PDB file of C-alpha atoms in Angstrom:
ATOM      1  CA  MET A 773      44.447 -27.533 -26.517  1.00 46.00           C
ATOM      2  CA  VAL A 774      44.455 -25.988 -23.123  1.00 45.00           C
ATOM      3  CA  SER A 775      44.536 -28.718 -20.253  1.00 48.00           C
ATOM      4  CA  SER A 776      41.896 -28.640 -17.992  1.00 48.00           C
ATOM      5  CA  SER A 777      44.509 -27.912 -15.318  1.00 49.00           C
ATOM      6  CA  SER A 778      44.870 -24.517 -16.582  1.00 46.00           C
ATOM      7  CA  HIS A 779      41.430 -23.800 -16.397  1.00 48.00           C
ATOM      8  CA  SER A 780      40.605 -21.377 -13.264  1.00 47.00           C
ATOM      9  CA  LYS A 781      38.741 -22.865 -10.759  1.00 51.00           C
ATOM     10  CA  VAL A 782      35.236 -21.671  -9.981  1.00 50.00           C
ATOM     11  CA  ARG A 783      35.781 -19.646  -6.378  1.00 58.00           C
ATOM     12  CA  ARG A 784      32.669 -20.267  -3.777  1.00 58.00           C
ATOM     13  CA  PRO A 785      32.066 -17.760  -1.861  1.00 54.00           C
ATOM     14  CA  SER A 786      33.747 -17.814   1.476  1.00 53.00           C
ATOM     15  CA  ARG A 787      31.905 -19.405   4.512  1.00 51.00           C
ATOM     16  CA  THR A 788      31.779 -15.606   5.886  1.00 46.00           C
ATOM     17  CA  VAL A 789      30.125 -14.190   3.419  1.00 42.00           C
ATOM     18  CA  ARG A 790      27.492 -17.095   3.064  1.00 42.00           C
ATOM     19  CA  SER A 791      26.769 -16.448   6.250  1.00 40.00           C
ATOM     20  CA  GLY A 792      26.424 -12.678   6.102  1.00 42.00           C
ATOM     21  CA  ARG A 793      23.882 -13.668   3.358  1.00 45.00           C
ATOM     22  CA  ARG A 794      22.091 -15.830   5.442  1.00 46.00           C
ATOM     23  CA  ALA A 795      22.391 -13.368   8.173  1.00 42.00           C
ATOM     24  CA  ARG A 796      20.486 -10.600   5.910  1.00 47.00           C
ATOM     25  CA  SER A 797      18.046 -13.099   4.547  1.00 45.00           C
ATOM     26  CA  GLY A 798      16.896 -13.705   8.395  1.00 50.00           C
ATOM     27  CA  ARG A 799      16.871 -10.426   9.509  1.00 58.00           C
ATOM     28  CA  ALA A 800      14.646  -9.436   6.311  1.00 59.00           C
ATOM     29  CA  ASP A 801      12.435 -12.334   6.962  1.00 82.00           C
ATOM     30  CA  LEU A 802      12.113 -11.636  10.517  1.00 88.00           C
ATOM     31  CA  GLY A 803      10.732  -7.727   9.885  1.00 87.00           C
ATOM     32  CA  GLN A 804       8.096  -8.930   7.191  1.00 91.00           C
ATOM     33  CA  ARG A 805       7.135 -11.461  10.510  1.00 93.00           C
ATOM     34  CA  LEU A 806       6.864  -8.416  12.486  1.00 94.00           C
ATOM     35  CA  VAL A 807       4.968  -6.648   9.762  1.00 93.00           C
ATOM     36  CA  ALA A 808       2.540  -9.036   9.284  1.00 93.00           C
ATOM     37  CA  ALA A 809       2.203  -9.778  12.936  1.00 94.00           C
ATOM     38  CA  ALA A 810       1.665  -5.847  13.776  1.00 93.00           C
ATOM     39  CA  ALA A 811      -0.839  -5.723  10.821  1.00 92.00           C
ATOM     40  CA  ALA A 812      -3.138  -8.780  12.294  1.00 92.00           C
ATOM     41  CA  LEU A 813      -2.868  -6.970  15.595  1.00 92.00           C
ATOM     42  CA  ILE A 814      -4.198  -3.745  14.155  1.00 91.00           C
ATOM     43  CA  THR A 815      -7.267  -5.777  12.217  1.00 88.00           C
ATOM     44  CA  GLU A 816      -7.996  -7.121  16.090  1.00 90.00           C
ATOM     45  CA  ARG A 817      -7.345  -3.824  18.153  1.00 89.00           C
ATOM     46  CA  GLY A 818      -6.649  -0.947  16.303  1.00 88.00           C
ATOM     47  CA  PRO A 819      -3.418   0.687  15.820  1.00 88.00           C
ATOM     48  CA  ARG A 820      -3.235   2.106  19.241  1.00 86.00           C
ATOM     49  CA  GLY A 821      -4.499  -1.587  20.935  1.00 86.00           C
ATOM     50  CA  PHE A 822      -1.280  -3.596  21.074  1.00 86.00           C
ATOM     51  CA  SER A 823       2.536  -3.219  22.544  1.00 89.00           C
ATOM     52  CA  LEU A 824       5.763  -4.139  20.743  1.00 91.00           C
ATOM     53  CA  ARG A 825       6.060  -7.294  23.201  1.00 91.00           C
ATOM     54  CA  GLU A 826       2.486  -8.361  21.720  1.00 93.00           C
ATOM     55  CA  VAL A 827       3.874  -8.252  18.140  1.00 93.00           C
ATOM     56  CA  ALA A 828       6.894  -9.972  19.208  1.00 93.00           C
ATOM     57  CA  ARG A 829       4.633 -12.858  20.637  1.00 93.00           C
ATOM     58  CA  ARG A 830       2.458 -13.215  17.758  1.00 93.00           C
ATOM     59  CA  ALA A 831       5.242 -13.290  15.471  1.00 92.00           C
ATOM     60  CA  SER A 832       7.072 -15.795  18.042  1.00 92.00           C
ATOM     61  CA  VAL A 833      10.457 -14.500  18.108  1.00 92.00           C
ATOM     62  CA  SER A 834      12.032 -12.856  21.866  1.00 91.00           C
ATOM     63  CA  GLU A 835      10.494  -9.639  23.321  1.00 91.00           C
ATOM     64  CA  ALA A 836      13.891  -7.802  22.218  1.00 90.00           C
ATOM     65  CA  ALA A 837      13.770  -9.075  18.412  1.00 90.00           C
ATOM     66  CA  PRO A 838      11.133  -6.089  17.557  1.00 89.00           C
ATOM     67  CA  TYR A 839      14.405  -3.290  18.118  1.00 89.00           C
ATOM     68  CA  TRP A 840      16.477  -5.286  16.066  1.00 87.00           C
ATOM     69  CA  HIS A 841      14.376  -3.408  13.208  1.00 86.00           C
ATOM     70  CA  PHE A 842      12.554  -0.584  14.821  1.00 91.00           C
ATOM     71  CA  THR A 843      13.434   2.206  17.150  1.00 91.00           C
ATOM     72  CA  GLY A 844      10.001   1.884  18.405  1.00 92.00           C
ATOM     73  CA  LYS A 845       6.154   1.407  17.631  1.00 92.00           C
ATOM     74  CA  GLU A 846       5.721   4.000  15.497  1.00 94.00           C
ATOM     75  CA  ALA A 847       8.569   2.617  13.233  1.00 94.00           C
ATOM     76  CA  LEU A 848       6.948  -0.433  13.098  1.00 94.00           C
ATOM     77  CA  LEU A 849       3.479   1.240  12.067  1.00 95.00           C
ATOM     78  CA  ALA A 850       5.689   3.285   9.441  1.00 96.00           C
ATOM     79  CA  ALA A 851       6.752  -0.157   8.074  1.00 95.00           C
ATOM     80  CA  VAL A 852       3.216  -0.906   7.896  1.00 95.00           C
ATOM     81  CA  ALA A 853       1.964   1.905   6.174  1.00 96.00           C
ATOM     82  CA  GLU A 854       5.006   1.871   3.564  1.00 97.00           C
ATOM     83  CA  GLN A 855       3.911  -1.688   2.967  1.00 96.00           C
ATOM     84  CA  GLY A 856       0.176  -0.636   2.080  1.00 97.00           C
ATOM     85  CA  PHE A 857       1.594   2.109   0.110  1.00 97.00           C
ATOM     86  CA  ILE A 858       3.285  -0.207  -2.412  1.00 97.00           C
ATOM     87  CA  ARG A 859       0.818  -2.603  -2.631  1.00 97.00           C
ATOM     88  CA  LEU A 860      -1.789   0.039  -3.172  1.00 97.00           C
ATOM     89  CA  ALA A 861       0.590   1.848  -6.043  1.00 98.00           C
ATOM     90  CA  ALA A 862       1.209  -1.609  -7.553  1.00 98.00           C
ATOM     91  CA  ALA A 863      -2.838  -1.913  -8.197  1.00 97.00           C
ATOM     92  CA  MET A 864      -3.284   1.470  -9.531  1.00 97.00           C
ATOM     93  CA  ALA A 865      -0.327   0.503 -11.796  1.00 97.00           C
ATOM     94  CA  GLU A 866      -1.660  -2.573 -13.012  1.00 97.00           C
ATOM     95  CA  VAL A 867      -4.658  -0.427 -13.438  1.00 96.00           C
ATOM     96  CA  ARG A 868      -2.848   2.063 -15.648  1.00 95.00           C
ATOM     97  CA  GLN A 869      -1.176  -0.620 -17.464  1.00 95.00           C
ATOM     98  CA  ARG A 870      -4.556  -2.438 -18.149  1.00 96.00           C
ATOM     99  CA  VAL A 871      -6.705   0.091 -19.111  1.00 94.00           C
ATOM    100  CA  LYS A 872      -5.427   2.381 -21.816  1.00 88.00           C
ATOM    101  CA  ASP A 873      -8.898   4.639 -22.289  1.00 87.00           C
ATOM    102  CA  PRO A 874      -8.632   7.336 -19.968  1.00 79.00           C
ATOM    103  CA  ARG A 875     -12.147   7.718 -19.782  1.00 77.00           C
ATOM    104  CA  ARG A 876     -12.196   4.591 -17.833  1.00 87.00           C
ATOM    105  CA  GLN A 877      -8.330   4.511 -16.379  1.00 91.00           C
ATOM    106  CA  LEU A 878     -10.123   7.059 -13.430  1.00 90.00           C
ATOM    107  CA  ARG A 879     -13.329   5.416 -12.425  1.00 90.00           C
ATOM    108  CA  GLN A 880     -11.456   1.720 -12.698  1.00 92.00           C
ATOM    109  CA  LEU A 881      -8.252   3.249 -10.553  1.00 93.00           C
ATOM    110  CA  GLY A 882     -11.313   4.450  -8.036  1.00 92.00           C
ATOM    111  CA  GLU A 883     -12.365   1.137  -7.946  1.00 92.00           C
ATOM    112  CA  ALA A 884      -8.825  -0.461  -7.289  1.00 95.00           C
ATOM    113  CA  TYR A 885      -8.581   1.529  -4.421  1.00 95.00           C
ATOM    114  CA  VAL A 886     -11.799   0.415  -2.361  1.00 94.00           C
ATOM    115  CA  ARG A 887     -10.898  -2.957  -3.261  1.00 94.00           C
ATOM    116  CA  PHE A 888      -7.598  -2.473  -1.504  1.00 96.00           C
ATOM    117  CA  ALA A 889      -9.304  -0.824   1.301  1.00 95.00           C
ATOM    118  CA  LEU A 890     -11.490  -3.628   1.790  1.00 93.00           C
ATOM    119  CA  ALA A 891      -8.726  -6.049   1.416  1.00 94.00           C
ATOM    120  CA  HIS A 892      -6.614  -4.483   3.785  1.00 94.00           C
ATOM    121  CA  PRO A 893      -7.951  -2.468   6.205  1.00 92.00           C
ATOM    122  CA  SER A 894      -5.260  -2.432   8.711  1.00 90.00           C
ATOM    123  CA  HIS A 895      -3.189  -1.124   6.341  1.00 94.00           C
ATOM    124  CA  LEU A 896      -5.139   1.584   5.522  1.00 95.00           C
ATOM    125  CA  ARG A 897      -6.055   2.743   8.809  1.00 92.00           C
ATOM    126  CA  VAL A 898      -2.378   3.132   9.436  1.00 94.00           C
ATOM    127  CA  MET A 899      -1.305   4.539   5.802  1.00 95.00           C
ATOM    128  CA  PHE A 900      -3.707   7.421   7.076  1.00 94.00           C
ATOM    129  CA  GLY A 901      -4.080   7.439  10.997  1.00 91.00           C
ATOM    130  CA  PRO A 902      -2.531  10.370  13.079  1.00 91.00           C
ATOM    131  CA  GLU A 903      -0.032   7.531  14.734  1.00 91.00           C
ATOM    132  CA  ILE A 904       2.514   8.549  12.266  1.00 93.00           C
ATOM    133  CA  ARG A 905       2.682  12.313  13.151  1.00 87.00           C
ATOM    134  CA  ASP A 906       5.198  12.859   9.961  1.00 90.00           C
ATOM    135  CA  LYS A 907       5.827  10.833   7.161  1.00 90.00           C
ATOM    136  CA  SER A 908       8.487  12.396   6.184  1.00 91.00           C
ATOM    137  CA  ALA A 909      10.487  11.342   9.293  1.00 94.00           C
ATOM    138  CA  HIS A 910      10.611   7.827   7.531  1.00 95.00           C
ATOM    139  CA  PRO A 911      12.126   8.577   4.234  1.00 96.00           C
ATOM    140  CA  SER A 912      10.835   5.156   2.534  1.00 96.00           C
ATOM    141  CA  LEU A 913       7.380   5.507   3.621  1.00 97.00           C
ATOM    142  CA  LYS A 914       7.109   9.116   2.469  1.00 96.00           C
ATOM    143  CA  ALA A 915       8.418   7.962  -1.033  1.00 97.00           C
ATOM    144  CA  ALA A 916       6.199   4.869  -1.071  1.00 97.00           C
ATOM    145  CA  ALA A 917       3.242   7.259  -0.307  1.00 96.00           C
ATOM    146  CA  GLU A 918       4.336  10.083  -2.848  1.00 97.00           C
ATOM    147  CA  LYS A 919       4.192   7.247  -5.585  1.00 97.00           C
ATOM    148  CA  ALA A 920       1.000   5.985  -5.229  1.00 97.00           C
ATOM    149  CA  PHE A 921      -0.363  10.030  -5.239  1.00 97.00           C
ATOM    150  CA  ASP A 922       1.710  10.418  -8.508  1.00 97.00           C
ATOM    151  CA  LEU A 923       0.253   7.671 -10.371  1.00 96.00           C
ATOM    152  CA  LEU A 924      -3.234   9.355  -9.772  1.00 96.00           C
ATOM    153  CA  VAL A 925      -1.728  12.721 -10.513  1.00 96.00           C
ATOM    154  CA  SER A 926      -0.722  11.292 -13.826  1.00 95.00           C
ATOM    155  CA  THR A 927      -3.836   9.420 -14.513  1.00 94.00           C
ATOM    156  CA  ILE A 928      -5.770  13.099 -14.430  1.00 94.00           C
ATOM    157  CA  ALA A 929      -3.026  14.537 -16.623  1.00 94.00           C
ATOM    158  CA  ASP A 930      -3.337  12.025 -19.060  1.00 93.00           C
ATOM    159  CA  GLY A 931      -7.103  12.572 -19.714  1.00 91.00           C
ATOM    160  CA  GLN A 932      -6.880  16.341 -20.019  1.00 92.00           C
ATOM    161  CA  ARG A 933      -3.861  15.958 -22.124  1.00 92.00           C
ATOM    162  CA  ALA A 934      -6.112  13.191 -24.442  1.00 90.00           C
ATOM    163  CA  GLY A 935      -9.532  16.043 -23.948  1.00 91.00           C
ATOM    164  CA  HIS A 936     -11.675  14.113 -21.500  1.00 89.00           C
ATOM    165  CA  LEU A 937     -10.957  15.930 -18.146  1.00 89.00           C
ATOM    166  CA  LYS A 938     -11.254  19.734 -17.380  1.00 90.00           C
ATOM    167  CA  ARG A 939      -8.592  21.746 -17.358  1.00 91.00           C
ATOM    168  CA  GLY A 940      -6.841  22.924 -14.005  1.00 93.00           C
ATOM    169  CA  ASP A 941      -3.802  21.586 -11.754  1.00 95.00           C
ATOM    170  CA  ALA A 942      -3.639  18.256 -11.570  1.00 95.00           C
ATOM    171  CA  GLY A 943      -2.466  17.846  -8.243  1.00 95.00           C
ATOM    172  CA  GLU A 944      -5.553  19.617  -7.026  1.00 95.00           C
ATOM    173  CA  LEU A 945      -7.900  17.493  -8.761  1.00 94.00           C
ATOM    174  CA  ALA A 946      -5.804  14.687  -7.523  1.00 95.00           C
ATOM    175  CA  VAL A 947      -6.928  15.602  -4.251  1.00 95.00           C
ATOM    176  CA  SER A 948     -10.434  15.618  -4.771  1.00 92.00           C
ATOM    177  CA  THR A 949     -10.478  12.521  -6.286  1.00 92.00           C
ATOM    178  CA  TRP A 950      -8.684  11.142  -3.471  1.00 94.00           C
ATOM    179  CA  ALA A 951     -10.477  12.758  -0.647  1.00 94.00           C
ATOM    180  CA  LEU A 952     -14.034  11.492  -2.264  1.00 93.00           C
ATOM    181  CA  VAL A 953     -12.488   7.699  -2.775  1.00 94.00           C
ATOM    182  CA  HIS A 954     -10.879   7.314   0.435  1.00 95.00           C
ATOM    183  CA  GLY A 955     -13.852   8.367   2.525  1.00 95.00           C
ATOM    184  CA  LEU A 956     -16.217   5.896   0.387  1.00 94.00           C
ATOM    185  CA  ALA A 957     -13.529   3.457   1.329  1.00 95.00           C
ATOM    186  CA  SER A 958     -13.396   4.847   5.140  1.00 94.00           C
ATOM    187  CA  LEU A 959     -17.147   4.378   5.448  1.00 94.00           C
ATOM    188  CA  LEU A 960     -16.829   1.007   3.945  1.00 94.00           C
ATOM    189  CA  ILE A 961     -14.638  -0.749   5.865  1.00 92.00           C
ATOM    190  CA  ASP A 962     -15.716   1.207   9.381  1.00 90.00           C
ATOM    191  CA  GLY A 963     -18.893  -0.154   8.595  1.00 90.00           C
ATOM    192  CA  GLN A 964     -20.681   2.489   8.038  1.00 92.00           C
ATOM    193  CA  LEU A 965     -22.625   1.808   4.660  1.00 92.00           C
ATOM    194  CA  ARG A 966     -23.945  -1.914   5.943  1.00 88.00           C
ATOM    195  CA  ARG A 967     -27.418  -0.801   4.994  1.00 88.00           C
ATOM    196  CA  ARG A 968     -26.274  -0.257   1.626  1.00 88.00           C
ATOM    197  CA  ALA A 969     -23.527  -2.553   1.089  1.00 87.00           C
ATOM    198  CA  ARG A 970     -24.083  -6.070   3.069  1.00 85.00           C
ATOM    199  CA  SER A 971     -22.026  -7.838   0.327  1.00 85.00           C
ATOM    200  CA  ALA A 972     -18.466  -7.373  -1.673  1.00 84.00           C
ATOM    201  CA  ARG A 973     -21.365  -7.310  -4.737  1.00 86.00           C
ATOM    202  CA  ASP A 974     -22.872  -4.355  -3.396  1.00 88.00           C
ATOM    203  CA  ALA A 975     -19.728  -2.409  -1.961  1.00 87.00           C
ATOM    204  CA  LYS A 976     -18.467  -2.531  -5.798  1.00 85.00           C
ATOM    205  CA  MET A 977     -21.974  -1.412  -7.450  1.00 88.00           C
ATOM    206  CA  LEU A 978     -21.647   1.666  -4.922  1.00 89.00           C
ATOM    207  CA  THR A 979     -18.218   2.267  -5.679  1.00 88.00           C
ATOM    208  CA  GLY A 980     -18.886   2.403  -9.543  1.00 86.00           C
ATOM    209  CA  ARG A 981     -21.995   4.806  -8.630  1.00 89.00           C
ATOM    210  CA  ALA A 982     -19.817   7.234  -6.888  1.00 89.00           C
ATOM    211  CA  THR A 983     -16.956   7.248  -9.162  1.00 85.00           C
ATOM    212  CA  GLN A 984     -19.064   7.495 -12.534  1.00 86.00           C
ATOM    213  CA  LEU A 985     -20.334  10.832 -10.159  1.00 85.00           C
ATOM    214  CA  LEU A 986     -16.316  11.550  -9.913  1.00 83.00           C
ATOM    215  CA  GLN A 987     -15.514  11.349 -13.506  1.00 81.00           C
ATOM    216  CA  THR A 988     -18.729  13.268 -14.466  1.00 84.00           C
ATOM    217  CA  GLY A 989     -17.946  16.179 -12.564  1.00 83.00           C
ATOM    218  CA  LEU A 990     -14.371  16.294 -13.965  1.00 83.00           C
ATOM    219  CA  ALA A 991     -15.261  15.583 -17.476  1.00 84.00           C
ATOM    220  CA  LYS A 992     -14.490  18.532 -19.745  1.00 81.00           C
ATOM    221  CA  ARG A 993     -17.491  20.118 -20.945  1.00 76.00           C
TER     222      ARG A 993
END
């Protein structure tokens, strides 16, 4: 029998390692707080209506804190947009996982997009607004945006393979699909359809009719 004294002792992380982990966790938490503060200010004033100094005040941190994470305001807005695309892609992926019928997937993706827009209008405005001049300058944002778009392309391609959607370049059809649904979402969050959508239920019904027209237009004849 091996004596207990011969067992190797479990080595705990050193104080330096633990301190490093806490510092990284603290920086990540601070970054999330700054993004949340920026999103709240965008809701109140629009993407151009605030400064990094105001973001710092809203997040209850020093005025220098935003610069520990972001090179400037555009970088912070890019982080807000990236968060938006990640959430949108998650909502779209959930639909694809839950709805197996290709004939229903496209319509429900459109409905999920509008739900996202109504729940996160500040994110949607920055995701597609002019404040971020070039998404390729922010690689993680570009990757998140492409992932969301690729989910739509895959849905259309699946419908084509199943014989439910008309032939054609799936990417081009996805652009047309995105344009219609995004246009409706933008009109809703900007209050341009108040007379037709006075409640969340009205918005859902309007979205259902629009996405049904979309699906009819893309149906194989």
